[in-house]
């Protein structure tokens, strides 16, 4: 076996290693290294299909790696003090709500959380109003039975960023660092709730 074949085998080993990775950041890094090795091998043996295949894959892996690294950085920042959902914006959908529209009712299955961007939303059971910057429903992911403990009604037309629990779970399982910082973030909100008297954010945090 000459050194050119050695590069080819290295690419093969790295490709197989990448498929065995259970977390996303190492997977993307190994995949990029594998692509570099395979491209080098393809150039040395004059196989353009091999080179083109890897050149097409590399930007996708590089973008996903950048996206995950940025997410981890932003979640870490959020856990250190910024408790908004801005860091989850790429994974959520912006939804409009009209006056009188019921976002969810008490007892409904909790399947997403909300970051209020504009307008006003009221929790009728406790008479609390949530406005821009308020976060509602993120702890429902951790609540037994995932049932809403109160209702949420729009009282002033506005928008909210909706992030499904399925997306949060996917990110949680794909990246241990994200999972750690998400738990740290929700724990921080629980501690804050326990230190306050019954104010708007306290009740909302339990939805």
mmCIF file with all atom_site columns, C-alpha atoms in Angstrom:
data_model
loop_
_atom_site.group_PDB
_atom_site.id
_atom_site.type_symbol
_atom_site.label_atom_id
_atom_site.label_alt_id
_atom_site.label_comp_id
_atom_site.label_asym_id
_atom_site.label_entity_id
_atom_site.label_seq_id
_atom_site.pdbx_PDB_ins_code
_atom_site.Cartn_x
_atom_site.Cartn_y
_atom_site.Cartn_z
_atom_site.occupancy
_atom_site.B_iso_or_equiv
_atom_site.pdbx_formal_charge
_atom_site.auth_seq_id
_atom_site.auth_comp_id
_atom_site.auth_asym_id
_atom_site.auth_atom_id
_atom_site.pdbx_PDB_model_num
ATOM 1   C CA . UNK A 1 1   ? 0.000   0.000  0.000   1.00 0.00 ? 1   UNK A CA 1
ATOM 2   C CA . UNK A 1 2   ? 1.456   3.378  -1.033  1.00 0.00 ? 2   UNK A CA 1
ATOM 3   C CA . UNK A 1 3   ? 0.834   6.740  0.646   1.00 0.00 ? 3   UNK A CA 1
ATOM 4   C CA . UNK A 1 4   ? -1.927  7.682  -1.788  1.00 0.00 ? 4   UNK A CA 1
ATOM 5   C CA . UNK A 1 5   ? -3.948  4.623  -0.811  1.00 0.00 ? 5   UNK A CA 1
ATOM 6   C CA . UNK A 1 6   ? -3.208  5.480  2.800   1.00 0.00 ? 6   UNK A CA 1
ATOM 7   C CA . UNK A 1 7   ? -4.969  8.835  2.344   1.00 0.00 ? 7   UNK A CA 1
ATOM 8   C CA . UNK A 1 8   ? -7.929  7.028  0.794   1.00 0.00 ? 8   UNK A CA 1
ATOM 9   C CA . UNK A 1 9   ? -8.159  4.607  3.705   1.00 0.00 ? 9   UNK A CA 1
ATOM 10  C CA . UNK A 1 10  ? -7.887  7.521  6.136   1.00 0.00 ? 10  UNK A CA 1
ATOM 11  C CA . UNK A 1 11  ? -10.892 9.133  4.475   1.00 0.00 ? 11  UNK A CA 1
ATOM 12  C CA . UNK A 1 12  ? -12.802 5.864  4.765   1.00 0.00 ? 12  UNK A CA 1
ATOM 13  C CA . UNK A 1 13  ? -11.962 5.476  8.454   1.00 0.00 ? 13  UNK A CA 1
ATOM 14  C CA . UNK A 1 14  ? -12.976 9.065  9.206   1.00 0.00 ? 14  UNK A CA 1
ATOM 15  C CA . UNK A 1 15  ? -16.244 8.675  7.293   1.00 0.00 ? 15  UNK A CA 1
ATOM 16  C CA . UNK A 1 16  ? -17.135 5.523  9.243   1.00 0.00 ? 16  UNK A CA 1
ATOM 17  C CA . UNK A 1 17  ? -16.141 7.243  12.515  1.00 0.00 ? 17  UNK A CA 1
ATOM 18  C CA . UNK A 1 18  ? -18.434 10.174 11.723  1.00 0.00 ? 18  UNK A CA 1
ATOM 19  C CA . UNK A 1 19  ? -21.434 7.881  11.247  1.00 0.00 ? 19  UNK A CA 1
ATOM 20  C CA . UNK A 1 20  ? -20.722 6.334  14.651  1.00 0.00 ? 20  UNK A CA 1
ATOM 21  C CA . UNK A 1 21  ? -20.807 9.689  16.469  1.00 0.00 ? 21  UNK A CA 1
ATOM 22  C CA . UNK A 1 22  ? -23.852 10.251 18.693  1.00 0.00 ? 22  UNK A CA 1
ATOM 23  C CA . UNK A 1 23  ? -23.475 14.022 19.108  1.00 0.00 ? 23  UNK A CA 1
ATOM 24  C CA . UNK A 1 24  ? -23.608 16.625 16.377  1.00 0.00 ? 24  UNK A CA 1
ATOM 25  C CA . UNK A 1 25  ? -20.528 18.798 16.872  1.00 0.00 ? 25  UNK A CA 1
ATOM 26  C CA . UNK A 1 26  ? -17.969 15.915 16.822  1.00 0.00 ? 26  UNK A CA 1
ATOM 27  C CA . UNK A 1 27  ? -19.882 14.355 13.916  1.00 0.00 ? 27  UNK A CA 1
ATOM 28  C CA . UNK A 1 28  ? -19.612 17.513 11.801  1.00 0.00 ? 28  UNK A CA 1
ATOM 29  C CA . UNK A 1 29  ? -15.937 18.014 12.625  1.00 0.00 ? 29  UNK A CA 1
ATOM 30  C CA . UNK A 1 30  ? -15.016 14.431 11.735  1.00 0.00 ? 30  UNK A CA 1
ATOM 31  C CA . UNK A 1 31  ? -17.128 14.644 8.571   1.00 0.00 ? 31  UNK A CA 1
ATOM 32  C CA . UNK A 1 32  ? -15.224 17.748 7.458   1.00 0.00 ? 32  UNK A CA 1
ATOM 33  C CA . UNK A 1 33  ? -11.898 16.016 8.113   1.00 0.00 ? 33  UNK A CA 1
ATOM 34  C CA . UNK A 1 34  ? -13.106 12.983 6.168   1.00 0.00 ? 34  UNK A CA 1
ATOM 35  C CA . UNK A 1 35  ? -14.114 15.204 3.241   1.00 0.00 ? 35  UNK A CA 1
ATOM 36  C CA . UNK A 1 36  ? -10.661 16.821 3.179   1.00 0.00 ? 36  UNK A CA 1
ATOM 37  C CA . UNK A 1 37  ? -8.972  13.399 3.101   1.00 0.00 ? 37  UNK A CA 1
ATOM 38  C CA . UNK A 1 38  ? -11.283 12.068 0.386   1.00 0.00 ? 38  UNK A CA 1
ATOM 39  C CA . UNK A 1 39  ? -10.892 15.222 -1.737  1.00 0.00 ? 39  UNK A CA 1
ATOM 40  C CA . UNK A 1 40  ? -7.097  14.898 -1.499  1.00 0.00 ? 40  UNK A CA 1
ATOM 41  C CA . UNK A 1 41  ? -7.332  11.245 -2.489  1.00 0.00 ? 41  UNK A CA 1
ATOM 42  C CA . UNK A 1 42  ? -9.684  12.032 -5.365  1.00 0.00 ? 42  UNK A CA 1
ATOM 43  C CA . UNK A 1 43  ? -7.347  14.697 -6.731  1.00 0.00 ? 43  UNK A CA 1
ATOM 44  C CA . UNK A 1 44  ? -4.312  12.393 -6.495  1.00 0.00 ? 44  UNK A CA 1
ATOM 45  C CA . UNK A 1 45  ? -6.039  9.576  -8.394  1.00 0.00 ? 45  UNK A CA 1
ATOM 46  C CA . UNK A 1 46  ? -7.752  11.943 -10.817 1.00 0.00 ? 46  UNK A CA 1
ATOM 47  C CA . UNK A 1 47  ? -11.322 11.043 -9.827  1.00 0.00 ? 47  UNK A CA 1
ATOM 48  C CA . UNK A 1 48  ? -13.435 14.195 -10.222 1.00 0.00 ? 48  UNK A CA 1
ATOM 49  C CA . UNK A 1 49  ? -16.761 12.529 -9.200  1.00 0.00 ? 49  UNK A CA 1
ATOM 50  C CA . UNK A 1 50  ? -15.225 11.730 -5.807  1.00 0.00 ? 50  UNK A CA 1
ATOM 51  C CA . UNK A 1 51  ? -13.940 15.295 -5.456  1.00 0.00 ? 51  UNK A CA 1
ATOM 52  C CA . UNK A 1 52  ? -17.236 16.888 -6.523  1.00 0.00 ? 52  UNK A CA 1
ATOM 53  C CA . UNK A 1 53  ? -19.265 14.734 -4.139  1.00 0.00 ? 53  UNK A CA 1
ATOM 54  C CA . UNK A 1 54  ? -17.202 15.864 -1.160  1.00 0.00 ? 54  UNK A CA 1
ATOM 55  C CA . UNK A 1 55  ? -17.092 19.489 -2.298  1.00 0.00 ? 55  UNK A CA 1
ATOM 56  C CA . UNK A 1 56  ? -20.888 19.496 -2.338  1.00 0.00 ? 56  UNK A CA 1
ATOM 57  C CA . UNK A 1 57  ? -21.128 17.930 1.135   1.00 0.00 ? 57  UNK A CA 1
ATOM 58  C CA . UNK A 1 58  ? -18.543 20.145 2.853   1.00 0.00 ? 58  UNK A CA 1
ATOM 59  C CA . UNK A 1 59  ? -20.544 23.421 2.840   1.00 0.00 ? 59  UNK A CA 1
ATOM 60  C CA . UNK A 1 60  ? -23.539 21.667 4.413   1.00 0.00 ? 60  UNK A CA 1
ATOM 61  C CA . UNK A 1 61  ? -21.436 20.149 7.187   1.00 0.00 ? 61  UNK A CA 1
ATOM 62  C CA . UNK A 1 62  ? -19.605 23.432 7.743   1.00 0.00 ? 62  UNK A CA 1
ATOM 63  C CA . UNK A 1 63  ? -22.876 25.382 7.976   1.00 0.00 ? 63  UNK A CA 1
ATOM 64  C CA . UNK A 1 64  ? -24.436 22.905 10.415  1.00 0.00 ? 64  UNK A CA 1
ATOM 65  C CA . UNK A 1 65  ? -21.302 22.976 12.555  1.00 0.00 ? 65  UNK A CA 1
ATOM 66  C CA . UNK A 1 66  ? -21.338 26.774 12.637  1.00 0.00 ? 66  UNK A CA 1
ATOM 67  C CA . UNK A 1 67  ? -25.051 26.770 13.466  1.00 0.00 ? 67  UNK A CA 1
ATOM 68  C CA . UNK A 1 68  ? -24.609 24.372 16.388  1.00 0.00 ? 68  UNK A CA 1
ATOM 69  C CA . UNK A 1 69  ? -21.550 26.211 17.762  1.00 0.00 ? 69  UNK A CA 1
ATOM 70  C CA . UNK A 1 70  ? -23.442 29.496 17.597  1.00 0.00 ? 70  UNK A CA 1
ATOM 71  C CA . UNK A 1 71  ? -26.420 27.915 19.347  1.00 0.00 ? 71  UNK A CA 1
ATOM 72  C CA . UNK A 1 72  ? -24.257 26.600 22.181  1.00 0.00 ? 72  UNK A CA 1
ATOM 73  C CA . UNK A 1 73  ? -22.576 30.003 22.557  1.00 0.00 ? 73  UNK A CA 1
ATOM 74  C CA . UNK A 1 74  ? -25.896 31.855 22.612  1.00 0.00 ? 74  UNK A CA 1
ATOM 75  C CA . UNK A 1 75  ? -27.497 29.422 25.058  1.00 0.00 ? 75  UNK A CA 1
ATOM 76  C CA . UNK A 1 76  ? -24.487 29.730 27.357  1.00 0.00 ? 76  UNK A CA 1
ATOM 77  C CA . UNK A 1 77  ? -24.882 33.503 27.275  1.00 0.00 ? 77  UNK A CA 1
ATOM 78  C CA . UNK A 1 78  ? -28.583 33.137 27.999  1.00 0.00 ? 78  UNK A CA 1
ATOM 79  C CA . UNK A 1 79  ? -27.938 30.834 30.930  1.00 0.00 ? 79  UNK A CA 1
ATOM 80  C CA . UNK A 1 80  ? -25.494 33.357 32.378  1.00 0.00 ? 80  UNK A CA 1
ATOM 81  C CA . UNK A 1 81  ? -28.132 36.056 32.595  1.00 0.00 ? 81  UNK A CA 1
ATOM 82  C CA . UNK A 1 82  ? -30.147 36.742 29.437  1.00 0.00 ? 82  UNK A CA 1
ATOM 83  C CA . UNK A 1 83  ? -33.276 34.643 29.960  1.00 0.00 ? 83  UNK A CA 1
ATOM 84  C CA . UNK A 1 84  ? -34.977 35.498 26.671  1.00 0.00 ? 84  UNK A CA 1
ATOM 85  C CA . UNK A 1 85  ? -35.647 33.087 23.844  1.00 0.00 ? 85  UNK A CA 1
ATOM 86  C CA . UNK A 1 86  ? -33.710 35.101 21.256  1.00 0.00 ? 86  UNK A CA 1
ATOM 87  C CA . UNK A 1 87  ? -31.136 32.324 20.994  1.00 0.00 ? 87  UNK A CA 1
ATOM 88  C CA . UNK A 1 88  ? -33.865 29.920 19.818  1.00 0.00 ? 88  UNK A CA 1
ATOM 89  C CA . UNK A 1 89  ? -35.208 32.237 17.086  1.00 0.00 ? 89  UNK A CA 1
ATOM 90  C CA . UNK A 1 90  ? -33.802 30.146 14.171  1.00 0.00 ? 90  UNK A CA 1
ATOM 91  C CA . UNK A 1 91  ? -35.742 27.145 15.475  1.00 0.00 ? 91  UNK A CA 1
ATOM 92  C CA . UNK A 1 92  ? -39.082 28.868 16.119  1.00 0.00 ? 92  UNK A CA 1
ATOM 93  C CA . UNK A 1 93  ? -41.927 30.326 14.093  1.00 0.00 ? 93  UNK A CA 1
ATOM 94  C CA . UNK A 1 94  ? -43.416 33.821 14.449  1.00 0.00 ? 94  UNK A CA 1
ATOM 95  C CA . UNK A 1 95  ? -47.182 33.671 14.893  1.00 0.00 ? 95  UNK A CA 1
ATOM 96  C CA . UNK A 1 96  ? -49.749 36.512 14.987  1.00 0.00 ? 96  UNK A CA 1
ATOM 97  C CA . UNK A 1 97  ? -52.535 36.577 17.581  1.00 0.00 ? 97  UNK A CA 1
ATOM 98  C CA . UNK A 1 98  ? -55.710 38.688 17.510  1.00 0.00 ? 98  UNK A CA 1
ATOM 99  C CA . UNK A 1 99  ? -57.663 40.228 20.360  1.00 0.00 ? 99  UNK A CA 1
ATOM 100 C CA . UNK A 1 100 ? -59.682 37.594 22.207  1.00 0.00 ? 100 UNK A CA 1
ATOM 101 C CA . UNK A 1 101 ? -57.822 34.676 20.653  1.00 0.00 ? 101 UNK A CA 1
ATOM 102 C CA . UNK A 1 102 ? -57.149 31.839 23.074  1.00 0.00 ? 102 UNK A CA 1
ATOM 103 C CA . UNK A 1 103 ? -53.545 30.659 22.778  1.00 0.00 ? 103 UNK A CA 1
ATOM 104 C CA . UNK A 1 104 ? -54.192 27.647 25.006  1.00 0.00 ? 104 UNK A CA 1
ATOM 105 C CA . UNK A 1 105 ? -56.587 26.578 27.763  1.00 0.00 ? 105 UNK A CA 1
ATOM 106 C CA . UNK A 1 106 ? -56.011 25.113 31.178  1.00 0.00 ? 106 UNK A CA 1
ATOM 107 C CA . UNK A 1 107 ? -55.663 21.348 30.900  1.00 0.00 ? 107 UNK A CA 1
ATOM 108 C CA . UNK A 1 108 ? -54.518 21.425 27.262  1.00 0.00 ? 108 UNK A CA 1
ATOM 109 C CA . UNK A 1 109 ? -51.478 19.397 26.315  1.00 0.00 ? 109 UNK A CA 1
ATOM 110 C CA . UNK A 1 110 ? -48.380 21.609 26.439  1.00 0.00 ? 110 UNK A CA 1
ATOM 111 C CA . UNK A 1 111 ? -46.433 21.118 23.223  1.00 0.00 ? 111 UNK A CA 1
ATOM 112 C CA . UNK A 1 112 ? -44.659 24.446 22.679  1.00 0.00 ? 112 UNK A CA 1
ATOM 113 C CA . UNK A 1 113 ? -43.356 27.511 24.472  1.00 0.00 ? 113 UNK A CA 1
ATOM 114 C CA . UNK A 1 114 ? -43.819 31.180 23.593  1.00 0.00 ? 114 UNK A CA 1
ATOM 115 C CA . UNK A 1 115 ? -41.694 34.309 23.569  1.00 0.00 ? 115 UNK A CA 1
ATOM 116 C CA . UNK A 1 116 ? -43.891 37.408 23.383  1.00 0.00 ? 116 UNK A CA 1
ATOM 117 C CA . UNK A 1 117 ? -42.584 39.872 20.792  1.00 0.00 ? 117 UNK A CA 1
ATOM 118 C CA . UNK A 1 118 ? -45.474 42.362 20.824  1.00 0.00 ? 118 UNK A CA 1
ATOM 119 C CA . UNK A 1 119 ? -48.999 42.854 22.092  1.00 0.00 ? 119 UNK A CA 1
ATOM 120 C CA . UNK A 1 120 ? -50.387 41.694 25.440  1.00 0.00 ? 120 UNK A CA 1
ATOM 121 C CA . UNK A 1 121 ? -51.521 38.299 26.705  1.00 0.00 ? 121 UNK A CA 1
ATOM 122 C CA . UNK A 1 122 ? -53.552 37.592 29.835  1.00 0.00 ? 122 UNK A CA 1
ATOM 123 C CA . UNK A 1 123 ? -53.686 34.605 32.178  1.00 0.00 ? 123 UNK A CA 1
ATOM 124 C CA . UNK A 1 124 ? -57.355 34.802 33.284  1.00 0.00 ? 124 UNK A CA 1
ATOM 125 C CA . UNK A 1 125 ? -57.096 32.333 36.171  1.00 0.00 ? 125 UNK A CA 1
ATOM 126 C CA . UNK A 1 126 ? -54.693 34.620 38.044  1.00 0.00 ? 126 UNK A CA 1
ATOM 127 C CA . UNK A 1 127 ? -55.387 37.970 36.366  1.00 0.00 ? 127 UNK A CA 1
ATOM 128 C CA . UNK A 1 128 ? -51.818 38.396 35.122  1.00 0.00 ? 128 UNK A CA 1
ATOM 129 C CA . UNK A 1 129 ? -50.835 40.185 31.911  1.00 0.00 ? 129 UNK A CA 1
ATOM 130 C CA . UNK A 1 130 ? -47.741 39.336 29.873  1.00 0.00 ? 130 UNK A CA 1
ATOM 131 C CA . UNK A 1 131 ? -46.125 41.764 27.414  1.00 0.00 ? 131 UNK A CA 1
ATOM 132 C CA . UNK A 1 132 ? -43.060 42.046 25.187  1.00 0.00 ? 132 UNK A CA 1
ATOM 133 C CA . UNK A 1 133 ? -40.142 39.999 26.455  1.00 0.00 ? 133 UNK A CA 1
ATOM 134 C CA . UNK A 1 134 ? -42.302 37.631 28.498  1.00 0.00 ? 134 UNK A CA 1
ATOM 135 C CA . UNK A 1 135 ? -41.687 33.898 28.259  1.00 0.00 ? 135 UNK A CA 1
ATOM 136 C CA . UNK A 1 136 ? -44.577 31.471 28.699  1.00 0.00 ? 136 UNK A CA 1
ATOM 137 C CA . UNK A 1 137 ? -44.657 27.697 28.720  1.00 0.00 ? 137 UNK A CA 1
ATOM 138 C CA . UNK A 1 138 ? -41.029 26.575 28.614  1.00 0.00 ? 138 UNK A CA 1
ATOM 139 C CA . UNK A 1 139 ? -41.390 24.591 31.830  1.00 0.00 ? 139 UNK A CA 1
ATOM 140 C CA . UNK A 1 140 ? -44.285 22.590 30.431  1.00 0.00 ? 140 UNK A CA 1
ATOM 141 C CA . UNK A 1 141 ? -41.661 20.438 28.753  1.00 0.00 ? 141 UNK A CA 1
ATOM 142 C CA . UNK A 1 142 ? -40.541 19.269 32.188  1.00 0.00 ? 142 UNK A CA 1
ATOM 143 C CA . UNK A 1 143 ? -43.952 19.152 33.908  1.00 0.00 ? 143 UNK A CA 1
ATOM 144 C CA . UNK A 1 144 ? -45.535 15.725 34.629  1.00 0.00 ? 144 UNK A CA 1
ATOM 145 C CA . UNK A 1 145 ? -48.153 14.983 31.989  1.00 0.00 ? 145 UNK A CA 1
ATOM 146 C CA . UNK A 1 146 ? -47.212 18.099 29.997  1.00 0.00 ? 146 UNK A CA 1
ATOM 147 C CA . UNK A 1 147 ? -50.588 19.680 30.898  1.00 0.00 ? 147 UNK A CA 1
ATOM 148 C CA . UNK A 1 148 ? -51.192 23.440 30.994  1.00 0.00 ? 148 UNK A CA 1
ATOM 149 C CA . UNK A 1 149 ? -51.944 24.734 34.485  1.00 0.00 ? 149 UNK A CA 1
ATOM 150 C CA . UNK A 1 150 ? -53.694 27.898 33.254  1.00 0.00 ? 150 UNK A CA 1
ATOM 151 C CA . UNK A 1 151 ? -55.032 29.551 30.104  1.00 0.00 ? 151 UNK A CA 1
ATOM 152 C CA . UNK A 1 152 ? -53.495 32.263 27.946  1.00 0.00 ? 152 UNK A CA 1
ATOM 153 C CA . UNK A 1 153 ? -55.615 34.776 26.011  1.00 0.00 ? 153 UNK A CA 1
ATOM 154 C CA . UNK A 1 154 ? -54.510 37.571 23.690  1.00 0.00 ? 154 UNK A CA 1
ATOM 155 C CA . UNK A 1 155 ? -55.913 40.932 24.900  1.00 0.00 ? 155 UNK A CA 1
ATOM 156 C CA . UNK A 1 156 ? -53.900 43.176 22.572  1.00 0.00 ? 156 UNK A CA 1
ATOM 157 C CA . UNK A 1 157 ? -53.044 42.022 19.059  1.00 0.00 ? 157 UNK A CA 1
ATOM 158 C CA . UNK A 1 158 ? -49.412 41.024 18.692  1.00 0.00 ? 158 UNK A CA 1
ATOM 159 C CA . UNK A 1 159 ? -46.905 38.339 17.786  1.00 0.00 ? 159 UNK A CA 1
ATOM 160 C CA . UNK A 1 160 ? -45.185 35.539 19.661  1.00 0.00 ? 160 UNK A CA 1
ATOM 161 C CA . UNK A 1 161 ? -42.293 33.286 18.743  1.00 0.00 ? 161 UNK A CA 1
ATOM 162 C CA . UNK A 1 162 ? -43.455 29.675 19.071  1.00 0.00 ? 162 UNK A CA 1
ATOM 163 C CA . UNK A 1 163 ? -40.916 26.920 19.640  1.00 0.00 ? 163 UNK A CA 1
ATOM 164 C CA . UNK A 1 164 ? -42.179 23.349 19.655  1.00 0.00 ? 164 UNK A CA 1
ATOM 165 C CA . UNK A 1 165 ? -41.059 20.946 22.345  1.00 0.00 ? 165 UNK A CA 1
ATOM 166 C CA . UNK A 1 166 ? -40.100 18.472 19.608  1.00 0.00 ? 166 UNK A CA 1
ATOM 167 C CA . UNK A 1 167 ? -37.507 20.958 18.316  1.00 0.00 ? 167 UNK A CA 1
ATOM 168 C CA . UNK A 1 168 ? -36.225 21.579 21.831  1.00 0.00 ? 168 UNK A CA 1
ATOM 169 C CA . UNK A 1 169 ? -35.974 17.824 22.461  1.00 0.00 ? 169 UNK A CA 1
ATOM 170 C CA . UNK A 1 170 ? -34.148 17.283 19.174  1.00 0.00 ? 170 UNK A CA 1
ATOM 171 C CA . UNK A 1 171 ? -31.586 19.926 20.060  1.00 0.00 ? 171 UNK A CA 1
ATOM 172 C CA . UNK A 1 172 ? -31.344 18.529 23.580  1.00 0.00 ? 172 UNK A CA 1
ATOM 173 C CA . UNK A 1 173 ? -30.545 14.990 22.428  1.00 0.00 ? 173 UNK A CA 1
ATOM 174 C CA . UNK A 1 174 ? -28.267 16.016 19.581  1.00 0.00 ? 174 UNK A CA 1
ATOM 175 C CA . UNK A 1 175 ? -25.993 18.164 21.698  1.00 0.00 ? 175 UNK A CA 1
ATOM 176 C CA . UNK A 1 176 ? -25.187 17.544 25.390  1.00 0.00 ? 176 UNK A CA 1
ATOM 177 C CA . UNK A 1 177 ? -23.937 21.124 25.830  1.00 0.00 ? 177 UNK A CA 1
ATOM 178 C CA . UNK A 1 178 ? -27.255 22.519 24.645  1.00 0.00 ? 178 UNK A CA 1
ATOM 179 C CA . UNK A 1 179 ? -29.069 20.164 27.014  1.00 0.00 ? 179 UNK A CA 1
ATOM 180 C CA . UNK A 1 180 ? -26.918 21.266 29.931  1.00 0.00 ? 180 UNK A CA 1
ATOM 181 C CA . UNK A 1 181 ? -27.452 24.960 29.321  1.00 0.00 ? 181 UNK A CA 1
ATOM 182 C CA . UNK A 1 182 ? -31.178 24.532 28.682  1.00 0.00 ? 182 UNK A CA 1
ATOM 183 C CA . UNK A 1 183 ? -31.553 22.799 32.044  1.00 0.00 ? 183 UNK A CA 1
ATOM 184 C CA . UNK A 1 184 ? -29.449 25.512 33.643  1.00 0.00 ? 184 UNK A CA 1
ATOM 185 C CA . UNK A 1 185 ? -31.681 28.143 32.084  1.00 0.00 ? 185 UNK A CA 1
ATOM 186 C CA . UNK A 1 186 ? -34.930 26.562 33.266  1.00 0.00 ? 186 UNK A CA 1
ATOM 187 C CA . UNK A 1 187 ? -33.459 25.941 36.721  1.00 0.00 ? 187 UNK A CA 1
ATOM 188 C CA . UNK A 1 188 ? -32.481 29.597 36.972  1.00 0.00 ? 188 UNK A CA 1
ATOM 189 C CA . UNK A 1 189 ? -36.048 30.591 36.128  1.00 0.00 ? 189 UNK A CA 1
ATOM 190 C CA . UNK A 1 190 ? -37.396 28.235 38.812  1.00 0.00 ? 190 UNK A CA 1
ATOM 191 C CA . UNK A 1 191 ? -35.095 29.760 41.431  1.00 0.00 ? 191 UNK A CA 1
ATOM 192 C CA . UNK A 1 192 ? -36.152 33.238 40.354  1.00 0.00 ? 192 UNK A CA 1
ATOM 193 C CA . UNK A 1 193 ? -39.815 32.229 40.608  1.00 0.00 ? 193 UNK A CA 1
ATOM 194 C CA . UNK A 1 194 ? -39.305 30.939 44.121  1.00 0.00 ? 194 UNK A CA 1
ATOM 195 C CA . UNK A 1 195 ? -37.668 34.173 45.222  1.00 0.00 ? 195 UNK A CA 1
ATOM 196 C CA . UNK A 1 196 ? -40.496 36.413 43.954  1.00 0.00 ? 196 UNK A CA 1
ATOM 197 C CA . UNK A 1 197 ? -43.932 37.154 45.335  1.00 0.00 ? 197 UNK A CA 1
ATOM 198 C CA . UNK A 1 198 ? -46.854 36.340 42.971  1.00 0.00 ? 198 UNK A CA 1
ATOM 199 C CA . UNK A 1 199 ? -45.978 38.611 40.051  1.00 0.00 ? 199 UNK A CA 1
ATOM 200 C CA . UNK A 1 200 ? -46.597 38.173 36.278  1.00 0.00 ? 200 UNK A CA 1
ATOM 201 C CA . UNK A 1 201 ? -43.453 36.201 35.431  1.00 0.00 ? 201 UNK A CA 1
ATOM 202 C CA . UNK A 1 202 ? -43.893 33.873 38.425  1.00 0.00 ? 202 UNK A CA 1
ATOM 203 C CA . UNK A 1 203 ? -47.215 32.441 37.322  1.00 0.00 ? 203 UNK A CA 1
ATOM 204 C CA . UNK A 1 204 ? -46.302 32.436 33.661  1.00 0.00 ? 204 UNK A CA 1
ATOM 205 C CA . UNK A 1 205 ? -43.206 30.365 34.278  1.00 0.00 ? 205 UNK A CA 1
ATOM 206 C CA . UNK A 1 206 ? -45.367 27.438 35.391  1.00 0.00 ? 206 UNK A CA 1
ATOM 207 C CA . UNK A 1 207 ? -47.516 27.278 32.249  1.00 0.00 ? 207 UNK A CA 1
#
